[in-house]
Structures are given as C-alpha cells and as structure tokens.
Amino acid sequence: MPNKSIVKPAAAAKRGFSYEKTVAEVKRLEKEHQERPVSFTLSSRNFLRLEKDLKLTESEKRYPRFFYDASTSKVIVQCMPSPVHEGVVTMFSEGFSNARSSMSARRRKDILIVTGEDYNIFRGLYQGSKKIADLAVKFRNHSGALEVKFVLEVGFSESYEQLAREARLWIDGTSTVSVCVLVDLQENPRYRCPTSYLSDADFERLKLPLATTPEMFQLPQNQYGPASFKGSNWTGVISTAQVELWKKDPLTGKACTDGQRMDILSSNPSPTFLASDSMALSPDEKDCELDFDWDDCRVFLKDQIQSLAVQRYFSMLKER
C-alpha cells in the first residue's frame, strides 16, 4: 500500500455552509488567485442546483474546475491552473502520443488521447459524481464505441489522500477504467507571498518591476527550487514528485496500488510504464515501454517551476 508518511493535510473544507453562502463563496473563488483546492459539503441535489444557478456546464472557461464526489458529498474547487501541474500533464500526453504514433494505422483509429474532458459516467457509491480528468486514454470496444480505460491525475498543492480518492473514483466508480496513474507533487515549504507582510511604503521601496520573465527567477544548480528574485523566494522546493500506478484488483475488483511508488526526480532508476499497463494488446502486438524521456521531463519541470514563480509574482502585483 502507499507510503502514508507523505500524506499532507486535506484541502480546506467549508462545513456547515448554507446553500446561499456556498454560492457566494464559489463566486468569490472564481475571482481569486487561490492555488490550493477548496472543498464544500453539498448534497447531490444541491450540486445540480449549483451547476444550474451558476451556469457551470455552460462556461467555456477552463478554470475554476469543479469536481463533485457523491460518495463523500464534497464539491472540490480548483481555482487556477499551475504551470507545474500543466507541464506534467503535457509530458504524459506526449508520451502516449508517441506510443500511439508507433502503432499501425488500424490500431491508431482505436485510441483517443484527451485532456481536460468532463465525465459523469460514475456508478454505485459514486453515482452523481462529476470529474474532469487531467488526461484520459480511450479505446474502442467490441461494439465500436470509445470508452475510457486509462486516467492520469496530477496533484500539486493537493493532498495524497485526495489523489487516492480520485483513483478509487475512476476504478471503483466506473465499469471501464482499469488503470489510474497518480502523480504526487509536493512543494516545501508551502508557498506564502513574500511581500504580504510589507506595508505599502516598504513595498514601494523594493522597486519591483512590472515585467518579468521566467529566467529572471533563479534556481539553485541541480535543484527543483526555490525560485528566487529580488532576494525573495517565489516558490518552495519540489521535494516530492512521485508516480503511483493503481489498477483493479483481480480478486476483489477494487482499486489498489500496483508496485512501488516511482520517483520522477531520481535518474536511477527512472519510472517505467509498459503499453500493457494502459491498453489491451492483441496477440500479434508486442508489449513495449511507453516513450517517456524522463531527462527532458526533469529539465522541463525546472522550467515550469520558474513559470510558476512568474505566475505568483504577477498575482502578487494584481493584489497589491
């Protein structure tokens, strides 16, 4: 089972809110630059009401994102994207795209890779749930319909406990998903704006520029943070970047971890995934490793940490 020692406190939960106060809080969150997910307790019926009243299903905005877990009656709001989160999703998407492109033309027609798609296909304890998958891979079944078989969920500024709940949602709550990969990214220490304690006069004396670029935020050599600028840290250190594979237990039919957690930051050994981990291979197809360039990923992660620092810097300027 997963190493419980890395579990962080769960996202802040807003309990005891009336429906009207929940609506007001969601509207406030839509305008804020809050990184950590926020959760509310809400019945399935009131979540449907919330979607209708705030026209959540009609919005074309990517964020904020709303996830509803019917098994716990929790709405989880992810207010804004993180460059670190988006970068890891892109890296996995490219890996699957490379694997797909190496297949026969007939086989490629049976596979679709999608990101940011909304699903409400859940059943049983999870019926009524709603989730946007960070990345999903669909395969054509014997009836000719595409169905989700593989899901990737990336957590940044999110507890491992919440990530594990998402794995169970996908595997236990659907009839099709057989594999869920979790990527657990933890920042240490948790970010706090370095200028939040300054008076307006002290802030003005810093003479911070209105325009910055990622390369202006320096990283220590061979480290993943902190990203610093003008004597202040705009990120912590990415101290955890681990990958965990979840599958359906062949005996119980329930979601469970498969193998050991794999560390993206370590070059020896790097995480490996087989094609058979995510797709059913025909008898004439050989199993192979999916094409992930982990060295490139580690370089890309440093770039995204610097981009995260820029995002936080501009959020700070907007809020002064």
XYZ file of C-alpha atoms in Angstrom:
320
model
C 0.000 0.000 0.000
C 1.118 3.657 -0.470
C 3.538 5.243 1.958
C 1.239 7.115 4.330
C 4.080 9.210 5.735
C 3.806 11.650 2.843
C 0.136 12.443 3.407
C -0.438 16.161 3.811
C -3.432 17.925 5.379
C -6.518 17.738 3.191
C -7.780 20.757 1.293
C -9.675 23.248 3.410
C -13.272 22.105 3.850
C -16.115 24.544 4.282
C -18.629 22.768 6.523
C -21.955 23.991 7.725
C -22.467 26.450 4.865
C -25.989 27.172 3.750
C -26.609 26.775 0.035
C -26.737 30.555 -0.413
C -23.436 31.039 1.425
C -21.854 28.293 -0.703
C -22.921 30.099 -3.889
C -21.436 33.356 -2.600
C -18.182 31.596 -1.669
C -17.894 29.948 -5.100
C -18.434 33.307 -6.800
C -15.670 34.766 -4.648
C -13.298 31.926 -5.522
C -13.932 32.453 -9.235
C -12.287 35.872 -8.925
C -9.354 34.865 -6.725
C -5.878 33.514 -7.448
C -6.027 30.750 -4.871
C -3.793 27.764 -5.609
C -4.914 25.133 -3.135
C -8.203 23.331 -3.809
C -11.131 24.250 -1.579
C -13.893 21.803 -0.695
C -17.501 22.210 0.399
C -20.022 19.732 1.739
C -23.048 19.704 -0.565
C -25.763 17.175 -1.370
C -26.053 15.764 -4.897
C -29.302 17.649 -5.346
C -27.744 20.965 -4.314
C -24.708 20.373 -6.534
C -27.032 20.054 -9.541
C -28.735 23.242 -8.354
C -25.324 24.947 -8.069
C -24.439 23.932 -11.638
C -27.718 25.378 -12.897
C -27.651 28.598 -10.861
C -24.039 29.431 -11.760
C -24.273 28.015 -15.308
C -21.185 25.884 -14.637
C -21.926 23.497 -17.511
C -22.251 26.401 -19.956
C -18.987 28.104 -19.065
C -16.161 27.866 -21.606
C -13.539 28.831 -19.011
C -11.011 26.117 -18.132
C -10.861 27.341 -14.547
C -12.100 27.229 -11.924
C -12.770 23.490 -12.159
C -15.472 21.776 -10.128
C -15.241 18.152 -9.015
C -18.130 16.507 -7.168
C -17.627 13.295 -5.194
C -21.044 11.821 -4.430
C -19.518 9.234 -2.073
C -18.473 11.996 0.332
C -20.912 14.764 -0.756
C -17.936 17.038 -1.400
C -17.509 19.732 -4.040
C -13.842 20.439 -4.703
C -12.973 23.701 -6.451
C -9.620 24.077 -8.203
C -9.386 27.811 -8.704
C -6.441 28.233 -11.060
C -4.005 26.167 -13.127
C -0.400 25.679 -12.109
C 2.395 25.615 -14.699
C 3.908 22.669 -12.815
C 0.638 20.707 -12.976
C 0.027 21.566 -16.638
C 3.602 20.695 -17.581
C 3.400 17.174 -16.131
C 0.079 16.548 -17.908
C 1.645 17.696 -21.196
C 4.619 15.394 -20.704
C 2.406 12.332 -20.204
C 0.206 13.330 -23.140
C 3.245 13.498 -25.390
C 4.420 10.087 -24.157
C 1.109 8.479 -25.053
C 1.010 10.309 -28.376
C 4.457 8.934 -29.228
C 3.335 5.415 -28.315
C 0.186 5.787 -30.419
C 2.107 7.091 -33.438
C 4.306 3.971 -33.425
C 1.275 1.703 -33.868
C -0.356 0.572 -37.060
C -2.867 2.875 -38.771
C -5.663 0.431 -37.918
C -4.689 0.430 -34.258
C -4.366 4.236 -34.066
C -8.018 4.600 -35.063
C -8.972 2.741 -31.908
C -7.175 5.072 -29.478
C -8.008 8.654 -28.484
C -5.974 10.737 -26.027
C -7.864 13.627 -24.392
C -7.121 16.204 -21.695
C -9.460 18.300 -19.568
C -12.632 16.398 -20.506
C -15.594 16.365 -18.135
C -17.069 12.986 -17.083
C -20.218 11.952 -15.228
C -20.063 8.225 -16.051
C -19.869 7.089 -12.430
C -21.997 4.413 -10.810
C -22.776 2.754 -7.478
C -21.490 4.667 -4.471
C -20.156 7.316 -6.868
C -23.307 7.821 -8.930
C -23.873 11.550 -9.411
C -20.165 12.362 -9.230
C -18.534 14.648 -11.764
C -14.820 14.823 -12.598
C -12.554 16.425 -15.183
C -9.712 14.028 -15.973
C -6.282 15.590 -16.285
C -5.650 13.076 -19.073
C -7.702 10.135 -20.314
C -6.961 7.486 -22.922
C -9.961 5.985 -24.671
C -10.016 2.683 -26.535
C -12.604 1.402 -28.964
C -14.517 -1.564 -27.557
C -16.006 -4.541 -29.405
C -19.165 -2.549 -30.134
C -17.152 0.197 -31.830
C -17.596 2.804 -29.065
C -14.709 4.624 -27.418
C -14.511 4.106 -23.662
C -12.097 5.425 -21.026
C -9.566 2.810 -19.947
C -6.672 4.877 -18.573
C -6.727 8.065 -16.470
C -3.923 10.318 -15.234
C -4.440 12.557 -12.206
C -1.755 15.061 -11.190
C -1.799 16.622 -7.748
C 0.064 19.844 -6.950
C -0.905 21.783 -3.828
C -3.188 18.793 -3.195
C -3.018 16.061 -0.572
C -2.059 12.493 -1.457
C -5.209 11.409 0.356
C -7.327 13.337 -2.160
C -5.379 11.858 -5.088
C -6.035 8.335 -3.776
C -9.752 9.120 -3.548
C -9.675 10.135 -7.210
C -8.051 6.827 -8.179
C -10.821 4.952 -6.375
C -13.458 7.130 -8.031
C -12.194 6.210 -11.504
C -11.600 2.495 -10.901
C -14.343 1.621 -8.400
C -16.833 4.119 -9.771
C -16.744 3.139 -13.464
C -17.059 -0.108 -15.381
C -14.356 0.761 -17.918
C -11.329 2.367 -16.236
C -8.741 -0.292 -15.390
C -5.646 1.862 -14.773
C -5.161 5.186 -12.997
C -1.745 6.824 -12.652
C -1.269 9.363 -9.872
C 1.499 11.967 -9.882
C 2.045 13.430 -6.426
C 3.909 16.767 -6.435
C 4.639 18.438 -3.110
C 6.201 21.848 -2.501
C 8.152 22.505 0.683
C 7.663 24.847 2.397
C 4.131 25.705 1.327
C 4.136 28.974 -0.591
C 3.393 32.258 1.153
C 3.687 35.516 -0.757
C 6.988 37.089 0.384
C 5.594 40.648 0.237
C 2.281 40.029 2.000
C 3.593 41.337 5.334
C 5.028 44.583 3.901
C 3.449 47.991 4.326
C 2.779 49.983 1.167
C 5.788 52.191 1.913
C 8.128 49.200 2.380
C 6.739 47.582 -0.762
C 7.396 50.715 -2.833
C 11.000 50.786 -1.645
C 11.596 47.378 -3.257
C 11.052 48.951 -6.707
C 9.847 45.684 -8.167
C 9.499 45.691 -11.975
C 6.103 45.270 -13.599
C 7.523 42.948 -16.260
C 9.495 39.772 -15.560
C 10.478 36.630 -17.454
C 10.972 33.074 -16.113
C 14.757 33.173 -16.439
C 14.871 36.124 -14.019
C 13.785 33.738 -11.240
C 16.924 31.835 -10.314
C 17.026 28.187 -9.260
C 19.889 26.628 -7.274
C 22.024 24.422 -9.517
C 20.662 20.858 -9.914
C 17.718 21.598 -7.618
C 13.976 22.000 -8.063
C 13.541 25.239 -6.159
C 13.291 27.612 -4.553
C 12.921 30.096 -7.431
C 14.195 33.437 -6.157
C 14.007 37.018 -7.410
C 14.996 40.288 -5.734
C 16.048 38.438 -2.594
C 12.713 36.646 -2.122
C 11.585 33.071 -2.775
C 8.574 32.774 -5.074
C 8.380 29.002 -4.840
C 9.424 26.400 -2.367
C 11.343 23.261 -3.304
C 9.563 20.497 -5.214
C 10.544 17.903 -2.640
C 8.254 15.129 -3.866
C 7.483 14.144 -7.455
C 6.321 10.553 -7.309
C 4.307 8.375 -9.645
C 1.963 5.649 -8.439
C 0.111 3.071 -10.511
C -3.383 1.951 -9.483
C -5.239 -0.985 -11.015
C -8.325 -3.074 -10.388
C -7.518 -5.944 -8.029
C -8.205 -9.196 -9.916
C -9.648 -10.862 -6.793
C -11.708 -8.102 -5.144
C -12.364 -5.952 -8.213
C -11.448 -2.912 -6.099
C -8.853 -0.217 -6.777
C -5.426 -0.921 -5.323
C -1.839 0.221 -5.798
C 0.327 -1.812 -8.160
C 4.053 -1.905 -7.449
C 6.230 0.672 -5.728
C 5.999 4.437 -5.968
C 8.408 5.785 -8.594
C 10.403 8.997 -8.193
C 10.471 11.365 -11.190
C 13.316 13.380 -9.639
C 15.636 10.387 -9.388
C 17.542 9.401 -12.527
C 18.376 5.943 -11.155
C 16.061 4.279 -11.851
C 13.530 6.327 -13.786
C 9.844 5.325 -13.804
C 8.877 2.825 -16.486
C 5.462 2.011 -17.916
C 4.558 -0.800 -20.260
C 1.969 -0.439 -23.006
C 0.056 -3.305 -21.368
C -0.339 -1.161 -18.219
C -2.777 1.057 -20.073
C -4.151 -0.903 -23.027
C -5.213 -4.369 -24.063
C -2.781 -5.715 -26.644
C -3.824 -8.063 -29.416
C -1.995 -11.420 -29.717
C 0.139 -10.115 -32.592
C 1.282 -6.968 -30.700
C 4.433 -6.969 -28.601
C 4.491 -5.259 -25.229
C 6.844 -2.274 -25.003
C 7.783 0.614 -22.742
C 5.919 3.857 -23.284
C 8.222 6.539 -24.611
C 8.769 8.986 -21.750
C 12.008 10.988 -21.799
C 12.474 11.499 -18.069
C 15.655 13.546 -18.507
C 13.685 16.012 -20.621
C 10.912 15.890 -18.042
C 13.283 16.926 -15.259
C 14.577 19.852 -17.326
C 11.004 20.789 -18.241
C 9.980 20.645 -14.563
C 12.607 23.271 -13.702
C 11.266 25.495 -16.494
C 7.753 25.120 -15.101
C 8.897 25.989 -11.576
C 10.237 29.257 -12.950
C 6.937 29.825 -14.795
C 5.093 29.188 -11.534
C 7.229 31.859 -9.864
C 6.268 34.338 -12.621
C 2.583 33.466 -12.176
C 2.779 34.080 -8.441
C 4.713 37.294 -8.920
C 2.047 38.748 -11.231
C -0.727 37.563 -8.913
C 1.017 39.485 -6.146
C 1.142 42.660 -8.276
C -2.563 42.394 -9.079
C -3.473 42.051 -5.422
C -1.398 44.989 -4.101
